[in-house]
Coordinates of C-alpha atoms in Angstrom, one line a residue:
Chain A
X56 CA 28.6 39.9 -17.9
X57 CA 25.3 41.6 -17.9
X58 CA 24.6 43.2 -14.5
X59 CA 22.4 46.0 -15.7
X60 CA 19.6 47.4 -13.7
X61 CA 17.1 47.5 -16.6
X62 CA 17.4 43.8 -17.5
X63 CA 14.9 41.7 -15.6
X64 CA 14.4 38.1 -14.5
X65 CA 11.0 36.8 -13.4
X66 CA 11.1 33.9 -10.9
X67 CA 8.3 31.5 -10.0
X68 CA 8.3 29.7 -6.7
X69 CA 5.8 26.8 -6.1
X70 CA 7.6 24.0 -4.2
X71 CA 5.0 23.7 -1.4
X72 CA 2.1 25.8 0.0
X73 CA 3.3 29.1 -1.5
X74 CA 2.9 30.4 -5.0
X75 CA 5.2 33.3 -5.5
X76 CA 6.4 35.6 -8.3
X77 CA 9.4 37.8 -8.0
X78 CA 10.9 40.3 -10.5
X79 CA 14.5 41.4 -10.0
X80 CA 16.9 43.5 -12.1
X81 CA 20.2 41.8 -12.9
X82 CA 21.8 44.2 -10.4
X83 CA 19.7 42.6 -7.7
X84 CA 17.0 45.2 -7.2
X85 CA 13.6 43.7 -6.3
X86 CA 10.8 45.3 -8.3
X87 CA 8.1 42.9 -7.1
X88 CA 7.7 40.0 -4.8
X89 CA 4.1 38.8 -4.7
X90 CA 3.0 35.7 -2.8
X91 CA -0.2 33.7 -2.3
X92 CA -0.3 30.9 0.2
X93 CA -2.6 27.9 0.2
X94 CA -4.0 27.7 3.7
X95 CA -5.4 24.6 5.3
X96 CA -6.8 25.6 8.7
X97 CA -6.2 22.2 10.1
X98 CA -2.6 22.3 9.0
X99 CA -0.6 20.1 6.6
X100 CA -0.4 20.5 2.9
X101 CA -2.5 18.4 0.6
X102 CA -0.4 18.4 -2.6
X103 CA -3.3 18.2 -5.0
X104 CA -5.3 20.9 -3.2
X105 CA -2.2 23.1 -3.0
X106 CA -1.4 22.7 -6.7
X107 CA -5.1 23.6 -7.5
X108 CA -4.7 26.7 -5.4
X109 CA -1.5 27.6 -7.4
X110 CA -3.1 26.9 -10.7
X111 CA -6.1 29.1 -9.8
X112 CA -4.1 32.0 -8.5
X113 CA -1.1 32.0 -10.9
X114 CA -2.6 34.5 -13.4
X115 CA -3.6 36.9 -10.7
X116 CA -0.2 36.7 -8.9
X117 CA 1.6 37.3 -12.2
X118 CA -0.4 40.3 -13.1
X119 CA 0.0 41.8 -9.6
X120 CA 3.8 41.3 -9.9
X121 CA 3.9 43.1 -13.3
X122 CA 1.7 45.8 -11.9
X123 CA 3.9 46.3 -8.9
X124 CA 7.1 46.2 -10.9
X125 CA 5.6 48.7 -13.4
X126 CA 7.1 46.8 -16.4
X127 CA 5.5 45.0 -19.3
X128 CA 5.9 41.2 -19.8
X129 CA 8.0 41.7 -22.9
X130 CA 10.6 43.5 -20.8
X131 CA 11.5 40.2 -19.1
X132 CA 14.8 38.8 -20.3
X133 CA 14.8 35.5 -18.4
X134 CA 12.2 33.3 -16.7
X135 CA 13.3 31.2 -13.7
X136 CA 11.3 28.6 -11.7
X137 CA 12.0 26.4 -8.7
X138 CA 12.7 23.1 -10.2
X139 CA 12.9 21.2 -6.9
X140 CA 13.0 19.9 -4.2
X141 CA 9.3 19.9 -3.3
X142 CA 5.9 18.5 -3.8
X143 CA 5.4 17.1 -7.3
X144 CA 2.0 18.6 -8.2
X145 CA 3.0 22.0 -6.8
X146 CA 6.3 22.1 -8.6
X147 CA 4.7 21.0 -11.9
X148 CA 2.1 23.9 -11.7
X149 CA 4.9 26.5 -11.3
X150 CA 7.0 24.8 -14.0
X151 CA 4.1 24.9 -16.4
X152 CA 3.5 28.6 -15.8
X153 CA 7.2 29.2 -16.3
X154 CA 7.5 27.2 -19.5
X155 CA 4.4 28.9 -21.0
X156 CA 5.8 32.3 -20.1
X157 CA 9.3 31.6 -21.5
X158 CA 8.0 30.2 -24.7
X159 CA 5.4 33.0 -25.2
X160 CA 8.0 35.7 -24.5
X161 CA 10.7 33.7 -26.3
X162 CA 13.2 34.1 -23.5
X163 CA 15.5 31.6 -21.9
X164 CA 14.3 29.3 -19.1
X165 CA 16.4 28.6 -16.0
X166 CA 15.6 25.9 -13.4
X167 CA 16.6 26.8 -9.8
X168 CA 17.2 24.7 -6.8
X169 CA 14.9 25.9 -4.0
X170 CA 17.5 25.5 -1.2
X171 CA 20.2 27.3 -3.1
X172 CA 17.8 30.1 -3.7
X173 CA 17.1 30.5 0.0
X174 CA 20.9 30.9 0.6
X175 CA 21.4 33.3 -2.4
X176 CA 18.6 35.7 -1.5
X177 CA 19.8 35.6 2.1
X178 CA 23.3 36.6 0.9
X179 CA 21.9 39.3 -1.3
X180 CA 19.7 41.0 1.2
X181 CA 22.0 40.6 4.2
X182 CA 25.2 41.2 2.2
X183 CA 26.7 38.1 3.7
X184 CA 29.7 36.8 1.7
X185 CA 30.6 33.4 2.9
X186 CA 28.3 32.3 5.7
X187 CA 27.4 29.1 7.6
X188 CA 23.7 28.9 6.7
X189 CA 21.1 27.5 9.0
X190 CA 18.1 26.9 6.8
X191 CA 15.0 26.0 8.8
X192 CA 11.5 25.6 7.4
X193 CA 8.5 23.2 7.3
X194 CA 10.3 21.0 4.9
X195 CA 14.0 21.5 5.5
X196 CA 16.5 21.7 8.3
X197 CA 20.0 22.1 6.8
X198 CA 23.3 23.5 8.1
X199 CA 25.4 24.3 5.1
X200 CA 28.5 26.2 4.0
X201 CA 30.2 26.8 0.6
X202 CA 33.3 24.8 -0.2
X203 CA 34.7 23.6 -3.5
X204 CA 32.0 24.7 -6.0
X205 CA 29.0 23.6 -4.0
X206 CA 27.0 24.3 -0.9
X207 CA 28.0 21.4 1.3
X208 CA 25.6 20.0 3.8
X209 CA 27.4 19.8 7.1
X210 CA 24.4 18.7 9.1
X211 CA 20.7 18.1 8.5
X212 CA 17.7 16.5 10.0
X213 CA 17.8 12.7 10.0
X214 CA 14.0 12.6 9.9
X215 CA 11.5 15.5 10.0
X216 CA 12.2 19.2 9.6
X217 CA 12.0 21.4 12.7
X218 CA 9.1 23.4 11.2
X219 CA 7.3 20.2 10.6
X220 CA 7.8 19.2 14.3
X221 CA 6.3 22.5 15.4
X222 CA 3.4 22.3 12.9
X223 CA 2.4 18.7 13.9
X224 CA 2.5 19.5 17.6
X225 CA 0.4 22.6 17.0
X226 CA -2.1 20.4 15.1
X227 CA -2.1 17.8 17.9
X228 CA -2.8 20.7 20.4
X229 CA -5.9 21.6 18.4
X230 CA -4.6 25.0 17.2
X231 CA -6.0 26.4 13.9
X232 CA -3.9 28.4 11.5
X233 CA -5.1 31.3 9.4
X234 CA -3.8 33.7 6.8
X235 CA -0.8 35.6 8.2
X236 CA -0.7 33.3 11.3
X237 CA 1.0 30.0 10.4
X238 CA 1.4 27.3 13.1
X239 CA 5.0 28.3 13.8
X240 CA 3.9 31.8 14.8
X241 CA 1.1 30.4 16.9
X242 CA 3.5 28.0 18.7
X243 CA 5.8 31.0 19.4
X244 CA 2.9 33.0 20.7
X245 CA 1.6 30.2 23.0
X246 CA 5.2 29.4 24.1
X247 CA 5.7 33.0 25.3
X248 CA 3.0 32.3 28.0
X249 CA 4.7 29.1 29.2
X250 CA 7.2 29.2 32.0
X251 CA 7.8 25.8 33.6
X252 CA 10.1 23.6 31.6
X253 CA 9.1 20.1 30.8
X254 CA 12.0 17.7 30.1
X255 CA 12.0 16.5 26.5
X256 CA 14.5 14.3 24.5
X257 CA 17.4 16.3 23.2
X258 CA 18.8 14.6 20.1
X259 CA 21.9 15.8 18.4
X260 CA 24.1 13.3 16.5
X261 CA 27.3 15.1 15.6
X262 CA 26.1 17.8 13.2
X263 CA 22.9 16.0 12.4
X264 CA 19.6 16.3 14.3
X265 CA 16.5 14.3 15.0
X266 CA 13.2 15.8 15.7
X267 CA 10.8 12.9 15.5
X268 CA 11.5 11.6 19.0
X269 CA 11.1 15.1 20.4
X270 CA 7.7 15.4 18.6
X271 CA 6.5 12.0 19.8
X272 CA 7.4 12.8 23.4
X273 CA 5.8 16.2 23.3
X274 CA 2.6 14.8 21.8
X275 CA 2.5 12.0 24.4
X276 CA 2.9 14.4 27.3
X277 CA 0.2 16.6 25.8
X278 CA -2.2 13.7 25.7
X279 CA -1.3 12.7 29.3
X280 CA -2.9 16.0 30.3
X281 CA -0.3 16.6 33.0
X282 CA 1.1 19.7 31.4
X283 CA -0.3 22.9 29.9
X284 CA 0.0 23.5 26.2
X285 CA 1.8 26.7 27.0
X286 CA 4.5 24.9 29.0
X287 CA 4.9 22.2 26.3
X288 CA 5.2 24.8 23.5
X289 CA 7.8 26.6 25.5
X290 CA 9.8 23.4 26.2
X291 CA 9.4 22.1 22.7
X292 CA 10.9 25.4 21.3
X293 CA 13.7 25.5 24.0
X294 CA 14.8 22.0 23.3
X295 CA 14.4 22.0 19.5
X296 CA 16.1 25.4 19.1
X297 CA 18.9 24.6 21.5
X298 CA 19.7 21.6 19.3
X299 CA 19.8 23.9 16.3
X300 CA 22.0 26.4 18.0
X301 CA 24.4 23.6 19.1
X302 CA 24.8 22.2 15.5
X303 CA 25.2 25.7 14.1
X304 CA 27.9 26.4 16.6
X305 CA 29.6 23.1 15.8
X306 CA 29.5 24.0 12.1
X307 CA 31.0 27.4 12.8
X308 CA 33.8 25.9 15.0
X309 CA 34.5 23.4 12.2
X310 CA 34.4 25.6 9.2
X311 CA 35.6 28.9 10.8
X312 CA 33.4 30.9 8.5
X313 CA 33.0 34.7 9.3
X314 CA 29.2 34.8 9.2
X315 CA 26.0 33.0 10.2
X316 CA 23.0 33.3 8.0
X317 CA 19.6 32.3 9.4
X318 CA 16.9 31.7 6.8
X319 CA 13.7 29.8 6.0
X320 CA 10.2 30.1 7.5
X321 CA 11.3 29.2 11.0
X322 CA 13.9 32.1 10.9
X323 CA 11.0 34.4 11.6
X324 CA 10.9 33.0 15.2
X325 CA 12.3 35.5 17.6
X326 CA 13.5 33.0 20.1
X327 CA 15.5 31.1 17.5
X328 CA 16.9 34.4 16.2
X329 CA 18.1 35.3 19.7
X330 CA 19.7 31.9 20.2
X331 CA 21.6 31.9 16.9
X332 CA 22.7 35.5 17.4
X333 CA 24.1 34.5 20.8
X334 CA 26.1 31.7 19.1
X335 CA 27.4 34.2 16.5
X336 CA 28.3 36.8 19.2
X337 CA 30.2 34.2 21.2
X338 CA 32.3 33.3 18.1
X339 CA 32.7 36.9 17.1
X340 CA 31.1 36.4 13.7
X341 CA 28.5 38.4 12.0
X342 CA 24.9 37.3 12.5
X343 CA 22.6 37.7 9.5
X344 CA 18.9 37.0 9.5
X345 CA 16.9 37.2 6.4
X346 CA 13.8 39.4 6.7
X347 CA 10.5 37.5 6.7
X348 CA 9.5 38.5 3.2
X349 CA 12.6 36.8 1.8
X350 CA 13.0 34.1 4.4
X351 CA 9.6 32.5 3.6
X352 CA 9.3 30.8 0.3
X353 CA 9.2 33.6 -2.3
X354 CA 9.6 34.3 -6.0
X355 CA 12.3 36.9 -5.6
X356 CA 14.8 34.3 -4.4
X357 CA 14.1 32.2 -7.5
X358 CA 14.5 35.2 -9.8
X359 CA 17.8 36.2 -8.2
X360 CA 19.3 32.7 -8.3
X361 CA 17.9 32.5 -11.9
X362 CA 20.0 35.6 -12.8
X363 CA 23.2 34.1 -11.2
X364 CA 22.6 30.8 -13.0
X365 CA 21.7 32.5 -16.3
X366 CA 25.0 34.5 -16.2
X367 CA 26.8 31.2 -16.1
X368 CA 24.9 29.8 -19.0
X369 CA 22.8 27.4 -17.0
X370 CA 19.8 27.7 -19.3
X371 CA 17.6 24.6 -19.8
X372 CA 15.6 23.8 -22.9
X373 CA 11.9 23.5 -22.3
X374 CA 11.8 19.8 -23.3
X375 CA 14.3 19.0 -20.5
X376 CA 12.8 21.2 -17.8
X377 CA 11.4 18.3 -15.7
X378 CA 10.8 19.0 -12.1
X379 CA 13.2 17.4 -9.6
X380 CA 11.3 16.4 -6.5
X381 CA 14.4 15.2 -4.6
X382 CA 17.0 17.6 -5.8
X383 CA 19.5 17.8 -2.9
X384 CA 21.3 21.1 -2.1
X385 CA 24.7 19.5 -2.3
X386 CA 24.0 18.1 -5.8
X387 CA 24.0 21.6 -7.3
X388 CA 27.1 23.0 -9.0
X389 CA 27.4 26.7 -8.0
X390 CA 29.9 28.3 -10.4
X391 CA 29.0 31.9 -9.4
X392 CA 30.6 31.6 -6.0
X393 CA 34.3 32.0 -5.9
X394 CA 36.2 29.2 -4.1
Chain B
X242 CA 45.9 29.1 26.8
X243 CA 42.8 28.6 24.7
X244 CA 43.6 26.1 22.0
X245 CA 40.2 25.4 20.6
X246 CA 36.9 27.0 20.9
X247 CA 34.6 24.1 20.1
X248 CA 30.9 24.0 19.8
X249 CA 30.2 22.9 23.3
X250 CA 33.4 23.2 25.2
X251 CA 36.6 25.3 25.3
X252 CA 39.9 23.5 25.3
X253 CA 42.8 25.0 27.1
X254 CA 46.4 23.9 27.1
X255 CA 47.6 24.2 30.7
X256 CA 50.5 23.3 33.0
X257 CA 49.1 21.1 35.8
X258 CA 51.6 19.6 38.3
X259 CA 54.4 19.8 35.8
X260 CA 52.3 18.1 33.1
X261 CA 51.0 19.5 29.9
X262 CA 47.3 18.9 30.1
X263 CA 44.2 19.8 28.2
X264 CA 41.5 21.4 30.3
X265 CA 38.1 20.8 28.7
X266 CA 35.5 23.1 30.1
X267 CA 31.9 23.0 29.1
X268 CA 30.9 26.6 29.4
X269 CA 27.4 27.7 30.1
X270 CA 25.7 28.7 26.9
X271 CA 23.8 32.0 27.1
X272 CA 21.3 30.8 24.5
X273 CA 20.1 27.8 26.6
X274 CA 17.7 28.1 29.6
X275 CA 19.4 26.9 32.8
X276 CA 17.3 23.7 33.0
X277 CA 18.7 22.5 29.7
X278 CA 22.2 24.0 30.1
X279 CA 23.0 22.5 33.5
X280 CA 21.7 19.1 32.5
X281 CA 23.7 19.0 29.3
X282 CA 26.9 20.2 30.8
X283 CA 26.9 18.0 33.9
X284 CA 25.7 14.9 32.0
X285 CA 28.4 15.2 29.4
X286 CA 31.1 15.9 32.0
X287 CA 30.3 12.8 33.9
X288 CA 29.7 10.7 30.9
X289 CA 32.7 11.5 28.8
X290 CA 35.4 10.3 31.1
X291 CA 33.5 7.1 31.7
X292 CA 33.3 6.3 28.1
X293 CA 36.9 7.4 27.4
X294 CA 37.9 4.8 30.0
X295 CA 35.8 2.2 28.4
X296 CA 37.3 2.9 25.0
X297 CA 40.7 2.1 26.5
X298 CA 39.4 -1.3 27.6
X299 CA 38.2 -1.8 24.1
X300 CA 41.8 -1.2 22.9
X301 CA 41.2 2.2 21.4
X302 CA 43.8 4.9 22.4
X303 CA 42.2 7.8 24.2
X304 CA 43.6 10.6 26.4
X305 CA 44.3 9.8 30.1
X306 CA 41.9 11.5 32.4
X307 CA 43.5 13.1 35.4
X308 CA 40.5 14.9 37.1
X309 CA 37.0 15.9 36.7
X310 CA 35.0 18.7 38.3
X311 CA 31.3 18.3 37.8
X312 CA 30.1 21.6 39.2
X313 CA 32.5 23.4 37.0
X314 CA 31.9 21.0 34.1
X315 CA 35.6 20.6 33.6
X316 CA 37.7 17.6 32.7
X317 CA 41.5 17.7 33.0
X318 CA 43.2 15.2 30.7
X319 CA 46.4 14.3 28.9
X320 CA 47.5 16.5 26.1
X321 CA 47.9 14.3 23.1
X322 CA 50.8 15.4 20.8
X323 CA 50.1 15.1 17.1
X324 CA 48.0 16.4 14.3
X325 CA 44.3 16.1 13.6
X326 CA 43.5 13.7 10.8
X327 CA 41.6 16.5 9.2
X328 CA 44.8 18.5 8.8
X329 CA 47.0 15.8 7.4
X330 CA 44.7 13.7 5.2
X331 CA 45.3 15.7 2.0
X332 CA 49.1 15.6 2.6
X333 CA 49.3 11.8 2.5
X334 CA 49.9 9.6 -0.5
X335 CA 46.9 7.5 -1.7
X336 CA 48.4 4.5 -0.2
X337 CA 49.1 6.1 3.2
X338 CA 45.6 7.6 3.2
X339 CA 43.9 4.3 2.6
X340 CA 46.0 2.6 5.2
X341 CA 45.2 5.3 7.8
X342 CA 41.5 5.1 7.0
X343 CA 41.6 1.3 7.3
X344 CA 43.2 1.7 10.7
X345 CA 40.5 4.2 11.7
X346 CA 37.8 1.7 10.6
X347 CA 39.5 -1.0 12.6
X348 CA 39.4 1.2 15.7
X349 CA 35.7 2.1 15.2
X350 CA 35.1 -1.6 15.0
X351 CA 36.8 -2.0 18.4
X352 CA 34.6 0.7 19.9
X353 CA 31.4 -0.8 18.4
X354 CA 32.2 -4.3 19.6
X355 CA 32.6 -3.0 23.1
X356 CA 29.2 -1.3 22.9
X357 CA 30.5 2.3 22.4
X358 CA 29.1 4.7 19.9
X359 CA 31.4 7.7 19.5
X360 CA 28.7 10.0 18.4
X361 CA 30.9 12.6 16.6
X362 CA 33.2 10.6 14.3
X363 CA 34.8 13.5 12.4
X364 CA 38.4 13.8 11.2
X365 CA 38.8 16.6 13.7
X366 CA 38.3 14.2 16.5
X367 CA 41.1 11.8 15.6
X368 CA 44.7 12.7 16.3
X369 CA 47.7 11.0 14.6
X370 CA 50.6 11.0 17.0
X371 CA 54.3 11.2 15.9
X372 CA 54.6 7.4 16.7
X373 CA 51.7 6.6 14.3
X374 CA 49.0 5.9 16.8
X375 CA 45.5 7.2 16.2
X376 CA 44.0 8.7 19.3
X377 CA 40.3 9.2 19.5
X378 CA 39.2 12.4 21.4
X379 CA 36.0 14.2 22.2
X380 CA 33.5 11.6 23.5
X381 CA 31.1 14.3 24.5
X382 CA 28.3 12.9 22.3
X383 CA 29.1 9.3 22.8
X384 CA 26.7 6.6 24.2
X385 CA 26.6 3.0 25.1
X386 CA 24.8 0.9 22.6
X387 CA 25.2 -2.2 20.5
X388 CA 22.3 -1.4 18.3
X389 CA 22.7 -1.6 14.6
X390 CA 20.8 1.7 14.2
X391 CA 23.4 3.6 16.4
X392 CA 26.3 1.9 14.7
X393 CA 24.9 3.0 11.4
X394 CA 24.3 6.6 12.5
X395 CA 27.9 6.7 13.8
X396 CA 29.5 5.6 10.5
X397 CA 27.0 7.7 8.5
X398 CA 28.5 10.8 10.2
X399 CA 32.0 9.6 9.3
X400 CA 30.9 9.3 5.7
X401 CA 29.3 12.7 5.8
X402 CA 32.5 14.2 7.2
X403 CA 34.5 12.8 4.3
X404 CA 31.8 14.1 1.8
X405 CA 31.7 17.6 3.3
X406 CA 35.4 18.2 4.4
X407 CA 37.4 15.8 2.2
X408 CA 35.2 15.6 -0.9
X409 CA 38.0 14.9 -3.3
X410 CA 38.7 11.5 -1.9
X411 CA 35.5 10.9 0.1
X412 CA 34.7 7.6 -1.5
X413 CA 38.1 6.0 -1.2
X414 CA 38.5 7.2 2.4
X415 CA 35.1 5.8 3.5
X416 CA 35.6 2.6 1.5
X417 CA 38.9 2.1 3.3
X418 CA 37.3 2.8 6.7
X419 CA 34.7 0.2 5.9
X420 CA 37.3 -2.2 4.8
X421 CA 39.1 -1.8 8.1
X422 CA 35.8 -2.2 9.9
X423 CA 35.0 -5.3 8.0
X424 CA 38.3 -7.0 8.8
X425 CA 37.6 -6.6 12.5
X426 CA 33.9 -7.0 12.6
X427 CA 33.5 -9.7 10.0
X428 CA 31.5 -9.9 6.9
X429 CA 28.0 -10.5 8.4
X430 CA 28.0 -7.6 10.9
X431 CA 29.5 -5.2 8.4
X432 CA 26.9 -6.2 5.7
X433 CA 24.2 -5.3 8.2
X434 CA 25.8 -2.0 9.1
X435 CA 26.3 -1.0 5.4
X436 CA 22.7 -1.8 4.8
X437 CA 21.8 0.4 7.8
X438 CA 23.9 3.3 6.5
X439 CA 22.1 3.1 3.2
X440 CA 18.7 3.0 5.0
X441 CA 19.7 6.1 7.1
X442 CA 20.7 7.9 3.9
X443 CA 17.4 7.1 2.3
X444 CA 15.6 8.3 5.4
X445 CA 17.3 11.6 4.8
X446 CA 15.7 14.2 2.6
X447 CA 15.5 14.2 -1.2
X448 CA 17.2 10.9 -1.9
X449 CA 16.5 9.8 -5.5
X450 CA 17.1 6.2 -4.6
X451 CA 14.0 6.2 -2.4

């Protein structure tokens, strides 16, 4: 198997608001990881507008990545792209760029599942071997662990993702996001100034979670004007993250895995990190958190997972490289992990 | 002696007035603020024995409760001898497995008819005793409800458990559970519940059927 440090894979990520390009050696060394985010100050992602952003910026991000990596395009051996799950127009933009590149360079094309990529890059950078993964972002809330050839989903949200819950609340509270300051970070900021706890619905169903009732209750209390935004942000985080910590702990108790891996955009939240770490400490397992650069959507994770898949001959012909908007994590066969 | 460090409680095997008992203590979680921590621990400690008792009325075997201590968030209950269904499911023959799952489905039907939602229907929470009884434990997440939605969520978790922990025979196991459920609940109710489970699945993320 080719694990050499001078063979490279280029990965393109474009499932949602980020367009990212990563270049990694087959050994797992990151040469470049360049990202450009579509920002809507009012929040939310307009799929068409986001895909226009991606199409407009793709060339620039690609050349920046090659510049940073200090390699020429013809040195790329494999092109990988996030094939799903995600927003259709965004996915198609990234896929188009990947197909063009692979056919121009005449190198194999690999389609990567975005959720698998989050786990794989997390394992690479934190050196976790067999973790329970809590993957939390604006679009996903999944508790997963490997078993029998796949990353099994032990628990997930039954409605909206935790990041979505925070985003929509921030929007209702009239906050505005800007470059480098997404809603999640703003909520964390505002929450740090809150101190009195407001009771909100806590909804854990076994290993699954529900955030929609929590969001509705928080927004209603906000509109009632009886509580400050600071107290509500604080309480929203405390309740939502306690729920996440509880299901993570349940998955740990159930699977008896030796590590916990926290990843996804919401993994950047310090309060959530401290809670999940506390759970890991209590069960005497290793706590791994993915650094922000690799926890947010990024091209490096696609490149790395592309390498793993390529080494197991999971190449797709261009004419079959359709994007898969609803490609579940537990649908993906993962032959590179030993059972 | 600590026998299980669960997600929300520790289980200890103790001698209590010459009886073997399980002491279930909901420990304070460092990660939660006191307001949430105290509420969750005391609510679940009060609630669990009540529902365990109600489950007996419904005809579902559950451990006998000897004592509760709300301040300490502790329940002392009968130690049920046997094996977790999770541990033995793969050792059974296809026929035995189906029959056990049908029986589990029947018991879930009893709970649901009596307005009890277990809330954590996993194969770790069912104990097969040497005499062949299935005892349901851990009602910490249970609630009173006869709503179709809650019944659906309850059984959806059972299905997910089979898919994640017993994926080799997930379908046959869950089908057998639903067959046992159907025999007790009748065709009409079961049809509605099955429809609800499908709806809950579709509500989940990235379902191609949607």
